[in-house]
Steps between C-alpha positions, in 0.01 A plus 500: 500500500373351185538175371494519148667325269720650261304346227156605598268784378515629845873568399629782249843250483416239257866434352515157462426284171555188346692440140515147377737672254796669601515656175174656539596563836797741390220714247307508813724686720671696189099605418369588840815757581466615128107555590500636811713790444256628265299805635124387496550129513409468837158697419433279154519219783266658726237599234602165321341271795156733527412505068669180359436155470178305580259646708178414654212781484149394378392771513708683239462812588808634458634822667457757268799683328548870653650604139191483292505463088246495256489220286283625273706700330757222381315365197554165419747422189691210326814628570631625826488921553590534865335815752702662759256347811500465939816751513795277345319258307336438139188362362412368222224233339575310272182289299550123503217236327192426706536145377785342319376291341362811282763721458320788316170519719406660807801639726566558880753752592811425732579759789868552560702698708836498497784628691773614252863383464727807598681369209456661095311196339801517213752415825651201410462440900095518484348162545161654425171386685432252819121393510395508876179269614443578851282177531135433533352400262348865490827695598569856345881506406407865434408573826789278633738721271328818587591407853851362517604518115770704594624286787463202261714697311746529777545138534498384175723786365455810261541349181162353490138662493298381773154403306191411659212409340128450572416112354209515285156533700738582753479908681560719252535298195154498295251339418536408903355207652200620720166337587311793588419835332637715767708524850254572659288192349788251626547661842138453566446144406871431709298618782154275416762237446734515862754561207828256599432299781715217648303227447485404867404777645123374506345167463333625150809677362585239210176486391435848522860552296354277199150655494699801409737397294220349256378877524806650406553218186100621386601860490883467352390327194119751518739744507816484271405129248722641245813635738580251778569207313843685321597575868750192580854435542545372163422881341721660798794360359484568175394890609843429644652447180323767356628741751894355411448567124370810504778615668721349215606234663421070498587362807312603873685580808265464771478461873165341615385417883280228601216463273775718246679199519191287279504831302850444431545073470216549208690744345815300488300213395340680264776712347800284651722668246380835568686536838764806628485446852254414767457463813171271652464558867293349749433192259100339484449157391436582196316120379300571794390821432376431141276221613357689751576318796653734750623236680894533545514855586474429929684218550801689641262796626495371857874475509547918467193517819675257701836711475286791652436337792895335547666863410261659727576265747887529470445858469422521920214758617658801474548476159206274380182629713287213386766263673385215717734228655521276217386513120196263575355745704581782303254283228256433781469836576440603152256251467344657805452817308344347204208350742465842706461716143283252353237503733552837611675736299680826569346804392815748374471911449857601392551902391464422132303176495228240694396139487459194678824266591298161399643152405548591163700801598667351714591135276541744168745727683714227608490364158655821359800486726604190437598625148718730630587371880833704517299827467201389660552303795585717763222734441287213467613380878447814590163506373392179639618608840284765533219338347532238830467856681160568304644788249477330149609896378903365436345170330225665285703794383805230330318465207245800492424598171308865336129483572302507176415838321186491245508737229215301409638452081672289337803350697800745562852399453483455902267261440555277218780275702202256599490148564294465207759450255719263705236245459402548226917427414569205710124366410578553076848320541369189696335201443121490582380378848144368586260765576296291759499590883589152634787451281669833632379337846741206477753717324532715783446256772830332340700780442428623866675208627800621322513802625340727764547841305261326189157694613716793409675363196152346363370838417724505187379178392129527554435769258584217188226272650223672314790679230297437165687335233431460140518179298874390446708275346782429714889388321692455853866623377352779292207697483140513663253654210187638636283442182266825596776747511736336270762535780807310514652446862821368566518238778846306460747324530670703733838417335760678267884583442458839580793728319558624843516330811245597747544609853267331716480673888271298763439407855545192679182622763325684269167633540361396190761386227766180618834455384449174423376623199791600364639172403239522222529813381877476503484174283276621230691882471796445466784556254820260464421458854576800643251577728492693882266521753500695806294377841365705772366314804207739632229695324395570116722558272823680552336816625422314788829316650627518791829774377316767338612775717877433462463464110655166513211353375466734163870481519469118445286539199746751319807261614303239302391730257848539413657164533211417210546883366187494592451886434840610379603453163903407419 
């Protein structure tokens, strides 16, 4: 008989949560009965956990969507005129300045997709348009609308359009951010490359990262001079206000996950009295991520492994088939695997797919489900188990992704999700870091003592080392002014009476945002003091808590949402 605990992700029972407030703690229970009785909540759950949130892929390649479109025929305008699009959706894109700073010159265009309010926009119950930033930086919130727009829709409630958009240089949105001329260009220097490697997995592998990320800084800048340097955060959010005004409205309702959580604190620093609603989940350190030091993210990471091995543990064999007789050697063993794969890997032919289970497939898969250890832990376990038995098939197809497909032009909307504009984002927004080999050296050496899961969690970072940045003048507080584009960038404070409260949702294990955090954020947005935040103690975000699959956890956020009418209007 099985051992598991009723609070385990071995367990489909996980009823039990702590309110500090008993107030809350009544919109709690009132919410998650109100919620649950809804036909399709349950699936919005489900499909929730698998699209939302932060994720870890760097490789990008997203799984295609089956419902193709063509983008080409939505011509980019000043005002928004919407295409029916993907079945129950519509399109639109909407032209934005390139630069700010000069308002009438060259333009990028905005992709948006938006799930539409069931409501007549002259309702006096429509709340018009929720921006959606799945994360990144590099996310499509049209693809993340295209795939669960509607079940968005289903939590949040009919009276608001769903509305996800590309961020510039991001997917769909143009000009994009892209160091190469074609697909096929960027698959084949991935594969000169290694592509992502954990650093670790070979005695050159940090050196062998840098050498290629000065490559990638010579060709971005070859490439795109006149582009790359208007793709930053700063720009994002006032797109963002863009996007609210042309739909004849001021003030942004937003809900933003992990990295959408920087998105979001420089909006509401930005435009603090520009503020509906929103919701920041999964919250970075946002000082640290704008000087480029990447150095808070892991502290609690080892906290969310470590709970793998106890639950597995109280779990009992029969439930958890990577158990051993205590947690320690539940870790030992895994640490077993690690040696075996790195000096001898598994070769893996599955019906659809092949490869090699290595140590970075191995280290990177591990990675992923600690974001979401409710979903993935007991296929993980399972996985691991029979990779002890020699079948790394369960392991390698968790995170299997489509094999490329060259149409040998310029890149398809399949293709244009890269990783290319996600540094080129976090790399714009922060601070310069010294380019020389040694210096990353000790910076790694350090920040490996911190934290085991760094080689992974370095590859972000290392692309910046060789990022090139113009001459600047820097006023801490206000602006950065790059005096070869003329482009203003926003870097602080992070502080503002917001005209709305903001929600803040994180995790007291999680994988790479803290809630210790919060205290911060919650001091500097505030208004008359009324602030809420809501904790989680596993995983990223709240897509990945432990009480997903009862709807208590989404429950949670819409009792909160409504103690701060949060998303409901009086």
């Amino acid at each position: 008989m099985s051992t598991s605990s009723p609070m385990s992700p071995w367990s489909r029972s996980h009823r039990a949560i702590t309110l500090s407030s008993l107030v809350l703690l009544a919109i709690f229970v009132w919410a998650s009965t109100f919620l649950l009785s809804h036909a399709g909540f349950s699936q919005a759950i489900d499909e929730l956990v698998h699209y939302s949130g932060g994720h870890f892929d760097f490789s990008f390649r997203t799984p295609s969507i089956q419902n193709k479109f063509s983008w080409d025929a939505v011509e980019p305008l000043g005002t928004l005129m919407w295409h029916p699009c993907y079945e129950k959706l519509q399109c639109a894109r909407l032209t934005v300045p390139l630069n700010y700073s000069t308002p009438t010159g060259e333009k990028a265009a905005i992709a948006l997709t938006r799930f539409p309010s069931s409501l007549p926009h002259e309702s006096p119950e429509y709340r018009g348009p929720i921006l959606i930033n799945p994360g990144g930086p590099g996310g499509s919130g049209v693809q993340t609308v295209v795939r669960i727009g509607e079940l968005l829709s289903t939590v949040i409630g009919p009276q608001f359009d769903i509305l996800g958009f590309d961020p510039r240089g991001v997917g769909l949105s143009t000009p994009g951010a892209s160091f190469f001329e074609t697909a096929l260009e960027r698959e084949l220097w991935s594969g000169i490359s290694d592509g992502f490697q954990v650093i670790n997995a070979s005695s050159g592998g940090l050196a062998r990262a840098w050498a290629n990320a000065v490559i990638n800084g010579k060709l971005a800048w070859e490439r795109q001079p006149e582009i790359l340097g208007h793709i930053n955060t700063d720009q994002t959010a006032r797109d963002m206000l863009t996007i609210v005004k042309a739909h004849g409205r001021e003030k942004l309702s937003y809900w933003g996950f992990s990295y959408g959580s920087v998105l979001g604190a420089t909006f509401a620093s930005m435009f603090p009295n520009n503020i509906e609603r929103m919701v920041i989940d999964g919250v970075v350190d946002i000082e640290n991520y704008y000087q480029t030091l990447w150095s808070t993210n892991l502290i609690d990471t080892s906290k969310t492994m470590d709970y793998f091995f106890t639950s597995c543990h109280a779990a009992g064999p029969d439930t958890c088939l990577f158990h051993a007789p205590t947690p320690d050697l539940i870790a030992a063993n895994l640490t077993k695997l690690y040696d075996i794969v790195k000096v001898r890997p598994i070769p893996v032919r599955t019906s659809t797919s092949y490869g090699l289970v290595d140590y970075t497939r191995l280290r990177t898969s591990i990675f992923s489900s600690l974001y979401k250890p409710w979903v993935a832990y007991p296929a993980l376990a399972n996985a691991l188990a029979a990779l002890a038995q020699g079948d790394g098939a369960p392991l390698f197809s968790m995170y299997d992704l489509p094999k490329f497909q060259c149409d040998c032009g310029p890149d398809s909307e399949d293709s244009r999700f890269g990783k290319d504009a996600q540094t080129t984002i976090l790399c714009n927004d922060g601070d310069p870091i010294s380019s020389e080999f040694e210096t990353l050296q000790e910076y790694f050496k350090n920040m490996m003592k911190e934290s085991e899961w760094f080689e992974i969690w370095a590859n972000i970072r290392i692309p910046c080392t060789a990022w090139p940045h113009g001459p600047k003048t820097r006023f801490r507080g206000t602006y950065h002014l790059y005096s070869t584009t003329h482009l203003m960038r926003f870097q602080g404070p992070f502080k503002a009476n917001t005209s709305f409260p903001i929600l803040l949702i994180g995790n007291t294990a999680g994988t790479i945002s803290r809630h210790h955090y919060r205290p911060f954020f919650i001091h500097s947005c505030h208004r008359s003091g009324d602030t809420l935040v809501g904790r989680y103690e596993d995983g990223q975000g709240i897509s990945g808590c432990r009480s997903l699959d009862t709807g208590l956890s989404w429950a949670l956020l819409i009792g909160c949402a409504l103690h701060l009418h949060l998303f409901t209007y009086s």
